JSON list of C-alpha atoms in Angstrom, two decimals:
[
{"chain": "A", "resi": 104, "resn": "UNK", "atom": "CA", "xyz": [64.34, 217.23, 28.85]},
{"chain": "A", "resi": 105, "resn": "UNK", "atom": "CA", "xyz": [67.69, 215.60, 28.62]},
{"chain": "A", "resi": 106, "resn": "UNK", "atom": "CA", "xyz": [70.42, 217.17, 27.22]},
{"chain": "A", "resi": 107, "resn": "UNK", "atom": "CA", "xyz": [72.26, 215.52, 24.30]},
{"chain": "A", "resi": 108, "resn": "UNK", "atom": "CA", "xyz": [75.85, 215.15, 24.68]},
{"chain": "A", "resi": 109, "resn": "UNK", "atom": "CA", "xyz": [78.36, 215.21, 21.56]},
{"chain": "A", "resi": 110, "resn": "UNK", "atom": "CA", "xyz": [81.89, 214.39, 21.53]},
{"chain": "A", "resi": 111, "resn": "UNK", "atom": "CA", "xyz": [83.89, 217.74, 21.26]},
{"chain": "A", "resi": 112, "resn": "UNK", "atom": "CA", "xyz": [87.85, 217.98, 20.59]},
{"chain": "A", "resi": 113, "resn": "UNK", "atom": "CA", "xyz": [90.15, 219.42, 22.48]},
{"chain": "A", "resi": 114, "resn": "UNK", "atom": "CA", "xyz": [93.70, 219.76, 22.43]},
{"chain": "A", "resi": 115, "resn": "UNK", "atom": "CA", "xyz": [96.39, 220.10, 25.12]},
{"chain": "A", "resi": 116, "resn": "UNK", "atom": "CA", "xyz": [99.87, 220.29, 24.47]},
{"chain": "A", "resi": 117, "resn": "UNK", "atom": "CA", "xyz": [99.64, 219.12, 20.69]},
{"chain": "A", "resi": 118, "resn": "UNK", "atom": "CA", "xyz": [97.29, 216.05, 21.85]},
{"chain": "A", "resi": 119, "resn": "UNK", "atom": "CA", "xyz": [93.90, 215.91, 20.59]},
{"chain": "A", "resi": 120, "resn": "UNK", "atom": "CA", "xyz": [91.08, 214.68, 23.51]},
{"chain": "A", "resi": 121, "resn": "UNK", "atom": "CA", "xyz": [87.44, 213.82, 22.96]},
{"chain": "A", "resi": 122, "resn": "UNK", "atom": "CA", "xyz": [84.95, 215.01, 25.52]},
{"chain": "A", "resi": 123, "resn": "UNK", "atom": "CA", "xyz": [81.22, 214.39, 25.74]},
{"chain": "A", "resi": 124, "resn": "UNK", "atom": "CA", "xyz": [80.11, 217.71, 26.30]},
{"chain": "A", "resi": 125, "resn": "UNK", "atom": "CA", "xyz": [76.42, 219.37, 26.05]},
{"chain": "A", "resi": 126, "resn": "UNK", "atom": "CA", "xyz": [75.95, 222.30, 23.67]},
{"chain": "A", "resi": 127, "resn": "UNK", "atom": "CA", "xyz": [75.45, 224.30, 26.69]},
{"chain": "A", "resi": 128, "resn": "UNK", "atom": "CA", "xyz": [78.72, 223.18, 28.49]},
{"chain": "A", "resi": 129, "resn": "UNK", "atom": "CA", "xyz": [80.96, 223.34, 25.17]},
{"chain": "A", "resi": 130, "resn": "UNK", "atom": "CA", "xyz": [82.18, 226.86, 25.34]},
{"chain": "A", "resi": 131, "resn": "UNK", "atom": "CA", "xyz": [83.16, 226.48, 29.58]},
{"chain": "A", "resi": 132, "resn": "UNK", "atom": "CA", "xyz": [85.09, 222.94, 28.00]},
{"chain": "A", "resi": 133, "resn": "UNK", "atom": "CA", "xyz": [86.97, 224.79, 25.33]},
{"chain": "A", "resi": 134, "resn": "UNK", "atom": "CA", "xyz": [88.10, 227.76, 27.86]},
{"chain": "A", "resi": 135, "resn": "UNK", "atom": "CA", "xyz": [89.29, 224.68, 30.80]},
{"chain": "A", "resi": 136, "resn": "UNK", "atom": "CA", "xyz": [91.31, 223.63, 28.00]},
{"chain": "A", "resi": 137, "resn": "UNK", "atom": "CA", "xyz": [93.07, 226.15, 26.80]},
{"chain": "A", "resi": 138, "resn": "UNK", "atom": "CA", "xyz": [93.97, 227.22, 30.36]},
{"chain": "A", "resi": 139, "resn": "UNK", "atom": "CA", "xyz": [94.94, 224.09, 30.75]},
{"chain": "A", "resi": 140, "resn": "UNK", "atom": "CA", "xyz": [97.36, 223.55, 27.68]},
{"chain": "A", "resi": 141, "resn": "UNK", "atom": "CA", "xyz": [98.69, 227.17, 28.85]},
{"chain": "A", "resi": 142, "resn": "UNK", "atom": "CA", "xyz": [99.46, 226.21, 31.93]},
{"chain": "A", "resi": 143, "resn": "UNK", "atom": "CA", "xyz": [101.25, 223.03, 30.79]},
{"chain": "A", "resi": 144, "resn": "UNK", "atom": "CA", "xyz": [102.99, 224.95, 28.26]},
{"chain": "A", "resi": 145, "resn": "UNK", "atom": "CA", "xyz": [104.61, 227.44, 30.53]},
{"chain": "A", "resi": 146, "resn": "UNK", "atom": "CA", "xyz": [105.18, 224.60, 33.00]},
{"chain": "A", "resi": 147, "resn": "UNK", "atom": "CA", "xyz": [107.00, 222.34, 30.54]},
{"chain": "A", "resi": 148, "resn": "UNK", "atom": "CA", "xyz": [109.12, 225.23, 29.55]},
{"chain": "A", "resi": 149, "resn": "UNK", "atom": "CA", "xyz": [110.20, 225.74, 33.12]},
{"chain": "A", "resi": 150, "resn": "UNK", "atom": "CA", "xyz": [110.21, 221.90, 33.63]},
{"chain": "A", "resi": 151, "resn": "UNK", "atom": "CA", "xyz": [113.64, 220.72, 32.86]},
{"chain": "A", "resi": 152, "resn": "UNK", "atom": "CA", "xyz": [112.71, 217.54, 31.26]},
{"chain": "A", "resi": 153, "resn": "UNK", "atom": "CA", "xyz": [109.71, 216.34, 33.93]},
{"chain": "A", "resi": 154, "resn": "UNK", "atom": "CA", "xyz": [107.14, 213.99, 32.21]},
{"chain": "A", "resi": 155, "resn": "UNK", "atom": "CA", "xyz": [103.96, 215.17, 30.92]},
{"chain": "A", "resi": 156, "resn": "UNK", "atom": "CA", "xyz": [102.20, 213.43, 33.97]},
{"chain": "A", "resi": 157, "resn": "UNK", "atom": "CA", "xyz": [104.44, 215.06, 36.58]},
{"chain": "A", "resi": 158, "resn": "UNK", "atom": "CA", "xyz": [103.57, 218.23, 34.91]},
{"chain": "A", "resi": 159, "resn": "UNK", "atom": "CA", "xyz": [99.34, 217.74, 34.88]},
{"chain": "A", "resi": 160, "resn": "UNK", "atom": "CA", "xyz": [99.29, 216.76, 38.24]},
{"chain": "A", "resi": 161, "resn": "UNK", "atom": "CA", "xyz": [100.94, 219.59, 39.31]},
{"chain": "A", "resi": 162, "resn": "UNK", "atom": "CA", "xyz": [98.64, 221.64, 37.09]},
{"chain": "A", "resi": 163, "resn": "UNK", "atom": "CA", "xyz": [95.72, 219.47, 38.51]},
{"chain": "A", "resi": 164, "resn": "UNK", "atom": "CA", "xyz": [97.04, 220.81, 42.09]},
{"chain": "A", "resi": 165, "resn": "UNK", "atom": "CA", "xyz": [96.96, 224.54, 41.37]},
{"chain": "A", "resi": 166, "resn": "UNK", "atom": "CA", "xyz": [93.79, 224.41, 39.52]},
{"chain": "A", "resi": 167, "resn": "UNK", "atom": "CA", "xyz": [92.20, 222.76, 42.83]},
{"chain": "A", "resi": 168, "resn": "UNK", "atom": "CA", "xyz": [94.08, 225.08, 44.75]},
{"chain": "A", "resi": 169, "resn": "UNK", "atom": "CA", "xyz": [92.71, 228.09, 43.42]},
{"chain": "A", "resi": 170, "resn": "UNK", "atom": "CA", "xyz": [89.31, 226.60, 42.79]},
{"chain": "A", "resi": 171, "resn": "UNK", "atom": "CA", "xyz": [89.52, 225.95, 46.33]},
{"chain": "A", "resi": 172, "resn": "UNK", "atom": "CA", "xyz": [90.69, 229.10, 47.35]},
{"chain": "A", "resi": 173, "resn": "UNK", "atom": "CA", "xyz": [87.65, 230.67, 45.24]},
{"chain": "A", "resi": 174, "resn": "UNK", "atom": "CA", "xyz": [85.27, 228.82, 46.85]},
{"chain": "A", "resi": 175, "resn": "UNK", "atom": "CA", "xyz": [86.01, 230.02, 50.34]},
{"chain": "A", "resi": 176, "resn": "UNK", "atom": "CA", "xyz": [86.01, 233.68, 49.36]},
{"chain": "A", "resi": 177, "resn": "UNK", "atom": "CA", "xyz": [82.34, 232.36, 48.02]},
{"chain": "A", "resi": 178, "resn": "UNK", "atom": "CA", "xyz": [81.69, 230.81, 51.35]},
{"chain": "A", "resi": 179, "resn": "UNK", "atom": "CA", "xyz": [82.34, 234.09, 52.88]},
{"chain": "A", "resi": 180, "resn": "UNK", "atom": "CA", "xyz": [80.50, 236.63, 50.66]},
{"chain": "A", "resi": 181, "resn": "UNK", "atom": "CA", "xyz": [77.70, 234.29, 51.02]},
{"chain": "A", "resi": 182, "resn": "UNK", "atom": "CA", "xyz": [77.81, 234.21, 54.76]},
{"chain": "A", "resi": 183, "resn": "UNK", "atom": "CA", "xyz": [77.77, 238.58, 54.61]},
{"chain": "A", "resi": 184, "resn": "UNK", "atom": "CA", "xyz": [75.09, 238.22, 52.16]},
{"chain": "A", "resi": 185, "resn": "UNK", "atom": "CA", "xyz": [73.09, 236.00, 54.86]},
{"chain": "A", "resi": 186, "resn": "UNK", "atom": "CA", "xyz": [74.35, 238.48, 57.77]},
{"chain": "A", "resi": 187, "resn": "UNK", "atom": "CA", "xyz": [73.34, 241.91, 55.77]},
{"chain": "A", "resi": 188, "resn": "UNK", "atom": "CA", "xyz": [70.02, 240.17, 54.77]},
{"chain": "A", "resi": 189, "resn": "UNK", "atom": "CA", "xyz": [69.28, 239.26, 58.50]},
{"chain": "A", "resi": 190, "resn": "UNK", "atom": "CA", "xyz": [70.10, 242.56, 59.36]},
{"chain": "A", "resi": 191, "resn": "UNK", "atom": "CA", "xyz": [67.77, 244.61, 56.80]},
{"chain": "A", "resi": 192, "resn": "UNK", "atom": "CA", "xyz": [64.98, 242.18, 58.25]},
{"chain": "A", "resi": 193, "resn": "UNK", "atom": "CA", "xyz": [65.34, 242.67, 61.39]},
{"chain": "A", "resi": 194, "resn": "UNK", "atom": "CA", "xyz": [65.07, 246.75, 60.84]},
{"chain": "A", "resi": 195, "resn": "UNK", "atom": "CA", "xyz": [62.28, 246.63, 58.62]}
]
């Protein structure tokens, strides 16, 4: 089954978006947002006049950062989770 997309507003730093979202990805859309416009918020405070583009990219940066960051903790829990599950096997 295909799931229907609607257009769903969002607003960062006073500017109103429109996103095709799913009904099932609306809530995860609404919380990037907000930590997004949060971030840019205390950014531009700190900013001393940068543009608004200087400013998302270098909230674009430390959201990839930490996403990446995340994913290699993932990588390595999954990796113990292999190594653990090798090693019960191998006892029973």
């Amino acid at each position: 089954m295909m799931d229907i997309q609607k257009a769903l507003k969002v607003s960062i730093l006073g500017k109103s978006y429109s996103v095709m979202a799913t009904h099932e990805d609306s809530a995860d859309i609404v919380k990037a947002a907000n930590l997004v416009d949060n971030l840019m918020k205390t950014k531009v405070e700190k900013a001393n006049g940068a543009s608004e583009e200087k400013i998302a990219v270098t909230v674009a940066l430390q959201l990839a950062t930490d996403l990446i960051k995340k994913q290699q903790k993932l990588d390595v829990y999954e990796n113990k989770t292999l190594q653990l599950a090798s090693s019960i096997d191998d006892v029973l």
